[in-house]
XYZ file of C-alpha atoms in Angstrom:
720
model
C 20.230 5.740 -11.111
C 23.927 6.259 -10.552
C 25.721 4.893 -7.499
C 22.784 2.821 -6.209
C 23.516 -0.710 -7.354
C 25.747 -2.488 -9.836
C 22.658 -3.100 -11.931
C 21.598 0.411 -12.788
C 20.498 2.690 -15.565
C 24.017 2.969 -16.967
C 24.125 -0.819 -17.279
C 20.912 -0.662 -19.279
C 22.267 2.014 -21.610
C 25.508 0.047 -21.992
C 23.486 -2.979 -23.097
C 21.569 -0.823 -25.560
C 24.715 0.830 -26.918
C 26.509 -2.471 -27.544
C 23.496 -4.304 -28.969
C 24.081 -3.666 -32.675
C 20.771 -3.662 -34.447
C 18.964 -4.164 -31.150
C 15.213 -3.681 -30.984
C 13.959 -1.044 -28.570
C 10.223 -0.549 -28.360
C 8.649 2.396 -26.557
C 5.001 2.247 -25.553
C 2.542 4.565 -23.891
C 1.373 3.213 -20.547
C -1.350 5.842 -20.369
C -2.985 4.991 -23.668
C -6.236 3.060 -23.468
C -5.994 2.188 -27.154
C -3.478 -0.113 -28.761
C -0.110 1.673 -28.466
C 1.279 3.421 -31.526
C 4.656 1.732 -31.326
C 7.681 3.280 -32.970
C 10.835 1.268 -33.531
C 14.066 3.060 -32.633
C 17.665 2.234 -33.312
C 19.702 2.025 -30.124
C 21.683 5.120 -31.162
C 18.462 7.121 -31.212
C 17.232 6.064 -27.775
C 18.675 8.872 -25.663
C 17.482 11.618 -28.012
C 14.016 10.198 -28.730
C 13.070 8.374 -25.521
C 11.220 11.397 -24.236
C 8.417 10.611 -26.669
C 7.583 7.413 -24.786
C 6.558 6.294 -21.348
C 8.344 2.964 -20.960
C 10.736 0.661 -22.799
C 11.091 -2.991 -23.646
C 14.535 -3.909 -24.966
C 15.655 -7.082 -26.663
C 19.329 -7.496 -27.560
C 20.780 -9.705 -30.309
C 22.011 -12.158 -27.681
C 18.409 -12.657 -26.557
C 18.551 -10.698 -23.305
C 15.320 -8.903 -22.500
C 15.370 -5.745 -20.410
C 12.148 -4.393 -18.931
C 11.976 -1.146 -17.022
C 9.658 -1.206 -14.003
C 8.425 2.354 -13.411
C 6.502 2.068 -10.144
C 8.222 2.229 -6.739
C 8.704 -1.208 -5.158
C 7.979 -1.387 -1.434
C 7.305 -5.084 -1.040
C 4.088 -5.357 -3.047
C 5.960 -7.368 -5.723
C 5.211 -4.925 -8.537
C 8.799 -5.035 -9.792
C 8.262 -8.732 -10.511
C 4.608 -8.850 -11.542
C 4.723 -5.959 -14.049
C 7.474 -7.620 -16.101
C 5.644 -10.954 -15.831
C 2.662 -9.445 -17.649
C 4.844 -8.057 -20.427
C 6.804 -11.322 -20.688
C 3.591 -13.379 -20.836
C 2.308 -11.650 -23.952
C 5.818 -11.581 -25.379
C 6.152 -15.341 -24.807
C 9.570 -14.542 -23.406
C 12.053 -16.896 -21.820
C 11.774 -15.600 -18.246
C 15.316 -16.731 -17.494
C 16.554 -14.120 -19.958
C 14.551 -11.220 -18.504
C 16.333 -8.459 -16.620
C 14.271 -5.957 -14.660
C 15.505 -2.444 -13.940
C 13.902 0.230 -11.763
C 13.025 3.266 -13.858
C 13.729 6.798 -12.648
C 10.936 9.366 -12.495
C 9.799 10.451 -15.933
C 6.220 11.688 -16.136
C 6.433 12.050 -19.918
C 7.329 8.405 -20.404
C 5.321 6.872 -17.570
C 1.749 7.238 -16.418
C 0.781 6.901 -12.732
C 4.366 6.404 -11.582
C 3.498 5.893 -7.938
C 2.658 3.188 -5.430
C -0.540 3.615 -3.443
C -4.179 2.632 -3.306
C -3.510 -0.922 -4.546
C -4.027 0.507 -8.014
C -0.851 -0.250 -9.955
C -1.844 -3.581 -11.508
C -5.494 -2.680 -12.253
C -4.298 0.487 -13.955
C -1.488 -1.065 -16.006
C -2.791 -4.564 -16.796
C -3.978 -3.932 -20.352
C -1.180 -1.490 -21.168
C 1.491 -4.017 -20.182
C -0.166 -6.816 -22.117
C -0.392 -4.724 -25.280
C 3.253 -3.763 -24.988
C 4.352 -7.404 -24.862
C 1.948 -8.495 -27.590
C 3.081 -5.740 -29.949
C 6.723 -6.691 -29.526
C 5.899 -10.343 -30.199
C 4.015 -9.415 -33.373
C 7.037 -7.567 -34.729
C 9.355 -10.463 -33.961
C 7.018 -12.973 -35.605
C 6.688 -10.735 -38.655
C 10.464 -10.668 -38.906
C 10.568 -14.467 -38.655
C 7.924 -14.844 -41.364
C 9.968 -12.612 -43.665
C 13.236 -14.468 -43.043
C 11.658 -17.913 -43.403
C 9.431 -16.803 -46.303
C 6.319 -18.288 -44.700
C 2.899 -17.044 -43.619
C 3.088 -15.473 -40.165
C -0.020 -17.427 -39.162
C 1.952 -20.680 -39.471
C 4.416 -19.651 -36.763
C 4.341 -20.370 -33.057
C 6.332 -18.886 -30.192
C 7.590 -20.406 -26.963
C 10.259 -19.076 -24.598
C 11.669 -16.461 -26.984
C 11.898 -18.893 -29.903
C 9.767 -18.642 -33.069
C 9.089 -22.014 -34.716
C 7.771 -23.023 -38.137
C 6.466 -26.489 -37.363
C 6.075 -27.616 -40.969
C 9.771 -27.170 -41.732
C 11.091 -27.515 -38.214
C 12.992 -24.239 -38.568
C 13.492 -22.073 -35.485
C 14.691 -18.527 -34.858
C 15.436 -16.967 -31.495
C 14.344 -13.463 -30.593
C 17.984 -12.425 -30.585
C 18.305 -13.495 -34.232
C 15.227 -11.497 -35.206
C 15.715 -8.104 -33.598
C 17.667 -6.556 -36.482
C 14.978 -7.352 -39.067
C 12.157 -6.548 -36.618
C 13.606 -3.071 -36.091
C 12.814 -2.230 -39.745
C 9.136 -3.199 -39.527
C 6.086 -1.103 -38.856
C 4.090 -1.927 -35.746
C 0.379 -2.747 -36.140
C -2.428 -0.511 -34.924
C -4.084 -3.441 -33.151
C -2.682 -6.566 -31.542
C -4.332 -9.771 -30.407
C -4.022 -10.519 -26.709
C -3.913 -14.008 -25.276
C -6.913 -15.775 -23.864
C -6.188 -16.108 -20.124
C -6.566 -19.884 -20.435
C -3.402 -19.835 -22.556
C -1.257 -18.072 -19.960
C 1.930 -19.973 -19.163
C 3.752 -17.488 -16.899
C 0.932 -15.521 -15.302
C -0.573 -17.572 -12.500
C 2.636 -19.449 -11.752
C 4.782 -18.840 -8.656
C 7.726 -16.612 -9.580
C 10.339 -15.501 -7.080
C 10.947 -11.807 -6.522
C 13.470 -10.463 -9.019
C 15.375 -8.746 -6.175
C 15.537 -11.819 -3.919
C 19.197 -12.609 -4.508
C 20.309 -9.026 -4.004
C 18.202 -8.706 -0.848
C 19.512 -11.953 0.630
C 23.131 -11.163 -0.207
C 22.884 -7.623 1.123
C 23.334 -5.719 -2.128
C 22.597 -1.977 -1.873
C 18.962 -1.659 -2.944
C 17.303 0.499 -0.306
C 17.528 4.196 0.438
C 19.484 3.552 3.616
C 22.058 1.719 1.476
C 22.711 4.687 -0.779
C 26.133 6.275 -0.478
C 28.065 8.743 -2.564
C 31.626 9.791 -1.943
C 31.748 13.250 -0.422
C 28.135 13.466 0.683
C 27.236 14.824 4.110
C 24.732 13.370 6.577
C 22.016 15.181 8.497
C 19.392 14.514 11.161
C 16.452 16.737 12.024
C 14.932 17.738 15.371
C 11.173 18.178 14.956
C 8.765 20.028 17.242
C 5.839 18.477 19.113
C 2.468 18.977 17.445
C 1.024 22.415 18.125
C 4.339 23.916 19.228
C 7.044 26.166 17.823
C 10.678 26.739 18.742
C 11.257 29.237 21.532
C 15.018 28.850 21.939
C 17.899 26.620 20.821
C 21.119 25.853 22.683
C 23.328 23.884 20.305
C 26.686 24.372 22.051
C 26.992 20.803 23.319
C 25.787 19.381 20.007
C 28.388 21.327 18.040
C 31.112 20.028 20.348
C 30.574 16.408 19.256
C 33.426 15.187 17.082
C 32.143 14.635 13.532
C 29.496 17.376 13.635
C 30.149 20.165 11.132
C 27.129 22.424 11.519
C 23.789 23.000 13.242
C 21.144 24.768 11.166
C 17.764 26.165 12.182
C 15.100 26.620 9.511
C 11.355 27.112 9.813
C 10.430 25.103 12.922
C 13.249 22.546 12.614
C 16.852 22.142 13.684
C 19.244 20.162 11.461
C 22.515 18.674 12.653
C 25.055 18.054 9.879
C 28.148 15.864 9.943
C 30.217 13.160 8.315
C 28.269 10.094 9.549
C 25.104 9.235 11.425
C 26.514 8.125 14.793
C 27.943 11.546 15.746
C 24.632 13.083 14.697
C 22.677 10.759 16.979
C 24.924 11.701 19.903
C 24.702 15.399 19.073
C 20.938 15.283 18.718
C 20.668 13.935 22.263
C 22.694 16.935 23.490
C 20.686 19.496 21.562
C 18.615 21.687 23.901
C 15.454 23.036 22.315
C 12.604 24.652 24.203
C 9.163 25.051 22.686
C 6.074 27.153 23.217
C 2.480 26.610 22.162
C 1.567 27.732 18.655
C -1.809 26.037 18.345
C -3.788 23.342 20.130
C -1.363 21.097 22.013
C -3.558 18.023 22.181
C -3.419 14.893 24.305
C -5.193 11.574 23.937
C -7.639 12.687 26.631
C -8.442 15.709 24.475
C -8.941 13.475 21.440
C -11.368 11.204 23.278
C -13.355 14.154 24.592
C -13.463 15.886 21.205
C -14.756 12.811 19.400
C -17.422 12.064 21.996
C -18.645 15.661 21.893
C -18.726 15.745 18.107
C -20.778 12.548 17.967
C -23.516 14.548 19.695
C -23.089 17.545 17.404
C -25.810 18.566 14.979
C -23.185 19.782 12.532
C -22.620 16.622 10.525
C -22.238 16.239 6.781
C -24.709 13.809 5.224
C -22.782 11.439 2.978
C -25.724 9.222 2.003
C -29.417 9.132 2.784
C -31.837 6.448 1.567
C -35.538 6.179 2.473
C -36.968 7.638 5.682
C -34.569 6.773 8.501
C -36.395 8.619 11.272
C -39.654 6.851 10.461
C -37.919 3.462 10.384
C -36.389 3.968 13.819
C -39.597 5.371 15.268
C -41.489 2.220 14.211
C -38.726 -0.278 15.096
C -39.461 -3.228 17.365
C -35.838 -3.165 18.514
C -32.906 -0.762 18.138
C -29.259 -1.786 18.478
C -26.668 0.960 19.057
C -22.903 0.741 19.640
C -19.813 2.922 19.456
C -16.362 1.906 18.251
C -13.098 3.809 18.540
C -9.519 3.529 17.262
C -6.344 5.485 18.110
C -3.734 7.216 16.008
C -1.141 4.767 14.669
C 2.307 5.258 13.099
C 3.258 3.519 9.871
C 6.497 2.231 11.433
C 8.120 0.751 8.298
C 11.299 -1.211 8.933
C 13.292 1.352 6.957
C 12.941 4.782 8.592
C 12.533 7.858 6.397
C 15.654 8.892 4.477
C 16.561 10.698 1.283
C 19.520 12.089 -0.634
C 19.484 15.540 -2.202
C 22.018 17.601 -4.070
C 20.964 21.150 -4.834
C 23.237 22.449 -7.579
C 22.107 25.994 -8.294
C 19.080 25.692 -10.546
C 19.231 21.888 -10.674
C 18.461 19.247 -8.049
C 19.245 15.545 -7.891
C 17.060 13.420 -5.609
C 17.632 9.742 -4.788
C 15.752 7.592 -2.294
C 12.655 5.645 -1.275
C 9.400 7.371 -2.183
C 5.916 6.161 -3.097
C 5.240 9.381 -5.025
C 8.389 10.501 -6.836
C 6.540 13.188 -8.755
C 5.269 14.756 -5.518
C 8.891 14.913 -4.337
C 9.874 16.620 -7.564
C 6.975 19.082 -7.592
C 7.429 20.121 -3.952
C 11.159 20.544 -4.453
C 10.601 22.708 -7.519
C 8.051 24.828 -5.655
C 10.342 25.267 -2.648
C 13.287 26.400 -4.763
C 11.178 28.224 -7.368
C 12.744 26.326 -10.251
C 11.200 24.436 -13.189
C 10.177 20.891 -12.334
C 12.208 19.669 -15.294
C 15.317 20.732 -13.360
C 14.652 18.118 -10.682
C 15.587 14.466 -11.272
C 14.350 11.650 -9.030
C 15.861 8.160 -8.904
C 13.863 5.606 -6.914
C 15.462 3.060 -4.619
C 13.648 0.027 -3.283
C 11.503 0.954 -0.271
C 11.839 -0.851 3.044
C 8.122 -0.512 3.671
C 5.831 2.447 3.265
C 2.170 1.646 4.013
C 1.260 5.180 2.907
C 3.887 7.057 4.929
C 6.095 7.564 1.899
C 3.248 9.126 -0.056
C 4.359 12.341 1.648
C 7.521 14.176 0.661
C 8.313 15.953 3.943
C 11.446 13.897 4.526
C 12.566 14.624 0.956
C 12.168 18.347 1.575
C 14.295 17.905 4.720
C 17.181 16.841 2.496
C 16.569 19.626 -0.023
C 16.446 22.273 2.713
C 19.741 21.137 4.242
C 21.515 20.677 0.912
C 20.768 24.170 -0.294
C 21.916 25.660 3.029
C 25.244 23.814 3.173
C 25.739 23.901 -0.599
C 26.655 20.230 -0.693
C 25.087 16.824 -1.336
C 23.454 15.443 1.800
C 21.567 12.404 2.963
C 18.980 12.979 5.678
C 18.230 9.958 7.865
C 15.509 9.689 10.473
C 16.026 7.592 13.583
C 13.267 5.242 14.709
C 12.302 7.839 17.312
C 12.063 10.500 14.597
C 9.892 8.133 12.604
C 7.528 7.573 15.538
C 7.202 11.137 16.817
C 7.449 13.052 13.547
C 5.078 10.942 11.560
C 1.863 11.462 9.701
C -0.378 8.961 11.439
C -3.478 6.921 10.832
C -6.344 9.181 11.941
C -8.069 8.553 15.257
C -11.762 7.827 14.614
C -14.945 7.164 16.578
C -18.121 5.658 15.117
C -21.683 5.324 16.305
C -23.810 2.643 14.634
C -27.536 2.098 15.024
C -29.786 -0.543 13.504
C -33.594 -0.598 13.501
C -35.218 -4.078 13.477
C -38.819 -5.006 12.785
C -40.781 -7.785 14.499
C -39.346 -10.431 12.131
C -35.779 -9.345 12.792
C -35.295 -7.587 9.461
C -32.935 -4.603 9.496
C -35.208 -1.833 8.260
C -32.973 1.073 9.253
C -29.243 1.731 9.553
C -27.353 4.777 10.798
C -23.640 5.467 10.923
C -22.006 8.644 12.176
C -18.220 8.918 12.008
C -15.949 11.455 13.660
C -12.346 11.582 12.495
C -9.383 13.680 13.558
C -7.853 14.919 10.308
C -9.555 11.982 8.598
C -11.372 13.863 5.851
C -14.184 11.436 5.119
C -14.134 8.861 7.934
C -16.907 6.769 6.352
C -17.272 4.837 3.116
C -20.902 5.599 2.465
C -21.372 3.366 -0.571
C -19.851 0.208 0.889
C -21.906 -2.715 2.200
C -24.468 -2.697 3.822
C -25.478 0.384 1.810
C -27.877 -0.686 -0.910
C -29.205 -3.559 1.215
C -31.153 -1.519 3.781
C -34.306 0.427 2.797
C -33.684 3.304 5.206
C -30.113 4.418 5.708
C -28.263 7.517 6.905
C -24.474 7.912 6.905
C -22.901 11.088 8.288
C -19.355 12.369 8.677
C -17.687 14.925 10.932
C -14.056 15.944 10.506
C -12.039 17.700 13.212
C -8.912 19.646 12.240
C -6.263 18.401 14.639
C -2.693 19.655 14.940
C -1.595 16.010 14.736
C -0.706 15.335 11.124
C -2.300 12.317 9.452
C -1.774 10.425 6.248
C -3.027 7.454 4.281
C -2.324 4.330 6.357
C -2.574 0.906 4.735
C -6.195 0.570 3.525
C -7.073 4.143 4.538
C -10.136 4.453 6.815
C -11.320 0.924 5.992
C -8.465 -0.471 8.110
C -10.626 0.328 11.151
C -14.070 0.958 9.655
C -14.261 -2.646 8.417
C -13.619 -3.977 11.920
C -16.230 -1.659 13.417
C -18.869 -2.371 10.767
C -18.343 -6.116 10.784
C -18.393 -6.291 14.572
C -21.568 -4.245 14.681
C -23.250 -6.446 12.065
C -22.509 -9.402 14.329
C -24.197 -7.527 17.180
C -27.259 -7.002 14.985
C -27.266 -10.645 13.877
C -27.180 -11.711 17.527
C -30.121 -9.421 18.301
C -32.113 -11.153 15.547
C -31.018 -14.681 16.568
C -29.599 -15.214 13.073
C -26.358 -16.858 12.066
C -23.840 -14.070 11.268
C -22.928 -15.493 7.863
C -26.539 -16.053 6.839
C -27.419 -12.576 8.105
C -24.892 -11.040 5.686
C -25.931 -13.280 2.797
C -29.573 -12.308 3.303
C -28.633 -8.632 3.176
C -26.651 -9.174 -0.005
C -29.569 -10.964 -1.640
C -31.670 -7.885 -0.901
C -28.996 -5.661 -2.445
C -29.126 -7.897 -5.509
C -32.874 -8.361 -5.876
C -34.173 -5.005 -4.623
C -31.292 -2.545 -4.251
C -31.874 0.775 -2.551
C -29.817 3.568 -4.067
C -26.396 2.964 -5.528
C -24.695 -0.411 -5.064
C -21.046 0.288 -5.815
C -19.751 -3.163 -4.937
C -20.187 -6.425 -6.833
C -22.765 -8.417 -4.892
C -21.933 -11.723 -6.534
C -18.200 -11.401 -5.881
C -18.860 -10.641 -2.222
C -21.249 -13.586 -1.938
C -18.597 -15.752 -3.592
C -15.892 -15.081 -1.002
C -18.382 -15.408 1.874
C -19.547 -18.828 0.758
C -16.017 -20.024 0.051
C -14.686 -18.928 3.452
C -17.678 -20.441 5.259
C -17.313 -23.749 3.415
C -13.560 -24.072 3.846
C -13.765 -23.196 7.546
C -16.622 -25.638 8.225
C -18.504 -22.670 9.597
C -20.563 -23.572 12.644
C -20.014 -27.330 12.332
C -17.513 -27.952 15.136
C -18.739 -27.059 18.604
C -15.172 -27.197 19.930
C -14.123 -24.293 17.700
C -15.456 -20.785 18.276
C -15.534 -18.783 15.089
C -15.721 -15.169 14.022
C -16.620 -13.963 10.555
C -15.835 -10.802 8.599
C -16.004 -9.724 4.967
C -15.022 -6.513 3.252
C -14.714 -4.833 -0.123
C -11.905 -2.346 -0.651
C -9.540 -1.337 -3.430
C -11.679 -3.214 -5.960
C -11.232 -6.590 -4.245
C -13.208 -8.809 -1.855
C -11.864 -10.700 1.149
C -13.782 -12.857 3.633
C -12.139 -14.239 6.751
C -13.000 -16.690 9.487
C -11.021 -16.714 12.742
C -10.930 -19.956 14.737
C -10.451 -19.926 18.504
C -9.949 -23.125 20.480
C -9.932 -23.599 24.237
C -6.526 -24.782 25.464
C -6.293 -25.462 29.223
C -9.528 -23.533 29.602
C -8.017 -20.518 27.834
C -9.120 -19.209 24.402
C -6.317 -19.396 21.812
C -6.483 -18.011 18.280
C -5.461 -20.990 16.163
C -6.290 -20.210 12.572
C -7.512 -17.601 10.088
C -9.132 -18.792 6.883
C -9.194 -16.203 4.097
C -10.943 -16.208 0.732
C -9.898 -13.527 -1.733
C -11.337 -12.380 -5.033
C -8.757 -10.065 -6.586
C -9.408 -11.125 -10.159
C -6.601 -12.882 -12.034
C -3.686 -13.662 -9.726
C -0.556 -12.688 -11.642
C 1.974 -14.241 -9.264
C 0.719 -16.592 -6.510
C 3.971 -16.165 -4.586
C 3.569 -12.412 -4.394
C -0.170 -12.695 -3.792
C 0.341 -14.999 -0.824
C 2.853 -12.586 0.672
C 0.404 -9.713 0.262
C -2.581 -11.493 1.795
C -0.634 -13.072 4.649
C 1.128 -9.795 5.299
C -2.164 -7.901 5.323
C -3.692 -10.351 7.789
C -0.691 -10.238 10.130
C -0.592 -6.442 9.886
C -4.317 -6.162 10.542
C -4.141 -8.541 13.470
C -1.086 -6.924 15.029
C -2.431 -3.404 14.956
C -5.917 -4.385 16.098
C -4.431 -6.295 19.023
C -1.571 -4.036 20.094
C -1.052 -0.796 18.148
C -1.532 2.442 20.075
C -0.130 5.962 20.284
C -0.913 7.957 23.405
C -0.286 11.691 23.099
C 0.839 13.936 25.909
C 1.760 17.595 25.440
C 1.699 17.253 21.646
C 3.987 14.232 21.404
C 3.408 10.457 21.480
C 4.662 8.572 24.536
C 5.588 5.557 22.386
C 8.869 6.480 20.680
C 10.387 3.127 19.765
C 9.539 -0.558 19.589
C 10.239 -1.045 23.284
C 7.006 0.856 24.040
C 5.134 0.508 20.749
C 3.890 -3.076 20.715
C 4.132 -5.011 17.458
C 2.896 -8.520 16.787
C 5.484 -11.279 17.355
C 6.153 -14.303 15.221
C 4.929 -16.724 17.883
C 1.580 -14.901 17.950
C 0.797 -15.396 14.257
C -1.795 -18.167 13.806
C -2.011 -20.617 10.942
C -3.281 -18.791 7.845
C -5.180 -20.716 5.172
C -5.551 -18.896 1.833
C -7.689 -19.390 -1.242
C -8.328 -17.298 -4.349
C -11.642 -17.157 -6.170
C -11.391 -17.244 -9.963
C -14.184 -14.832 -10.821
C -12.929 -14.179 -14.347
C -12.165 -10.517 -13.679
C -8.972 -8.736 -14.598
C -6.612 -8.110 -11.653
C -7.898 -5.799 -8.946
C -6.085 -4.467 -5.864
C -4.269 -6.763 -3.441
C -1.760 -4.799 -1.366
C -4.407 -3.577 1.075
C -7.741 -5.498 0.898
C -6.718 -8.385 3.191
C -6.082 -6.091 6.158
C -9.546 -4.549 6.820
C -11.514 -7.760 7.555
C -8.988 -9.193 10.029
C -9.822 -7.203 13.153
C -13.532 -7.961 12.835
C -13.017 -11.704 12.345
C -10.816 -11.906 15.456
C -13.077 -9.702 17.600
C -16.139 -11.701 16.601
C -14.345 -14.965 17.380
C -13.346 -13.654 20.811
C -16.979 -12.786 21.464
C -18.117 -16.239 20.330
C -15.608 -17.845 22.701
C -15.988 -15.565 25.720
C -19.062 -13.373 25.377
C -16.794 -10.296 25.587
C -17.441 -7.662 22.914
C -14.384 -5.570 21.975
C -15.370 -2.151 20.660
C -12.069 -0.290 20.828
C -8.544 -0.892 19.653
C -6.024 -2.010 20.648
C -7.785 -5.055 22.046
C -5.096 -5.865 24.581
C -5.661 -2.567 26.416
C -9.435 -2.973 26.787
C -10.866 -4.075 30.113
C -12.969 -6.729 28.392
C -9.808 -8.233 26.947
C -7.880 -8.024 30.229
C -10.554 -10.183 31.841
C -9.944 -12.975 29.313
C -6.362 -13.879 30.212
C -5.511 -14.782 26.626
C -2.089 -16.251 27.356
C -0.691 -16.157 23.843
C -0.815 -12.366 23.859
C 0.919 -11.830 27.174
C 4.398 -10.305 27.164
């Protein structure tokens, strides 16, 4: 990872090269069985490392180096992965150094960040790696001390023989350990014996972030590289003509290049490029459907009435249930396209050198960047290297490699290394957005208020499957029909934090409150009753853990004193996504006769919490993100382009608008499940339901602040 930071891959190799007799252990992250560990001398590392997926290094001076393979975008994986290895290793955390690994699909498995799946996928693999290393070190200690290995204990990188009082540090043992054969099986710790996992540990990059060290893609610089910015077309349009005369006249601009449907401006630094881009004159003509928000609304409403829907799940006899219902509740909910808007705009460095390519920058899917580059240039993928910088946010946007290909395209045309940087406006108008979606829900109730039928039809614009047919309340209703309709829009979409569920959860949980109201039942009890039915007499597949969902519901209700204070109006929401369960209660109080959101209480079951510090950041961040976008986020399209092009027109949540957030984690005994995304989906529903409880106004579309029902409320804390 040359030229990125002072702590880089060359530093790691230098440590290895100078650590005479150092122990270097390679282990397969993809293996489900105990890893077949092979001990290498440091001289053999470069030639034999390709046989392995990751490395744990211990030098004779006791320093421990752990490579972190997955991209770090704020989800704390660069800290929590090494914590798991260090826990089983019984390492002295103060001696651990963590280095970002470059892309290597032969050494690493699932080297990406997305879907809140990194820790669930790697948990056992990381533990076995640490435990195997510890076994070798203890075996070396037993041999040197001439004692039974079972009589030894380990704490903070020191092996102790209590009977004699003799102690050996890991650094003193690596030379002997490097001659020993690793076991086929290793014993993992009982979670009750964890000493590092479950404790608050600061992010390993904190100091470098605070002191401004170059960690992010925007920080990357190499002597002699060029800079480029790209002009992108509106959706559904193609270039008709380009007048680049004024752009070329800007001092510092060296070239203007047109390729495919893009225009690239190249120069020595970004400021001349920004000025030149403003002077670039490009005219466009329609190539496909040039859609507007009015078109999107019309399309979704029409498709909701269409007979051409794909059945995603069907239980019982829905038509019979609705025909015999004593009462039917029906509502529609809609959300707009949204940008990802990470703090760090898209950027990437590329150097095309004939048949070889060097890529450096922030990406959630480094292998996708490599594969698409290889396909574009028609070269073997092995000829493309990818070094990963820290990401200044991603939220799914950096799962795509379009901005990487920008850099590759320009580099091969100018035959020089180049860094492509997007402006904030580029990031807003050239994005791959959260899909716009519209839902219609219907519930059939019998005379006793039981929900005997449930229907959901979703229409998404480039959403693929806009429903999650096996999520709650599926399995709890005897007659159920869930349908999906996808419309191919010219507006490009992409995974957006907690894909689909980021809005579906709000819509479902708001609708369930509507049904509970129609039955005169408490909203929390209404959900618990449904879950008891899913547990005692499930209908069809139940692909969520009923007990874990009940657990977070009861915990959130208890901690929020649900329904016990008449001066507090409350809204409830619960959701299962990315293997985890989060329940939330939003508290609204009347201040000077105005409703004010004061507090959100969240209960999370994500299995074992590796690092409470990182977990708190993830849950709080998810809640703030979910609240901000439900309240304010909106893109309005006109003539194939969004009107909101920067943060002066795209409304984000402000610090003063964030309520008190009270967190708790349920110890369900499960191994870690996802956490980067699950806290976001329930937030919109909890807030909307609280607003209804306080005002009687039901919000069925996002953003809330632009709905007429919301405008009537005069919620002062959300006024500009």
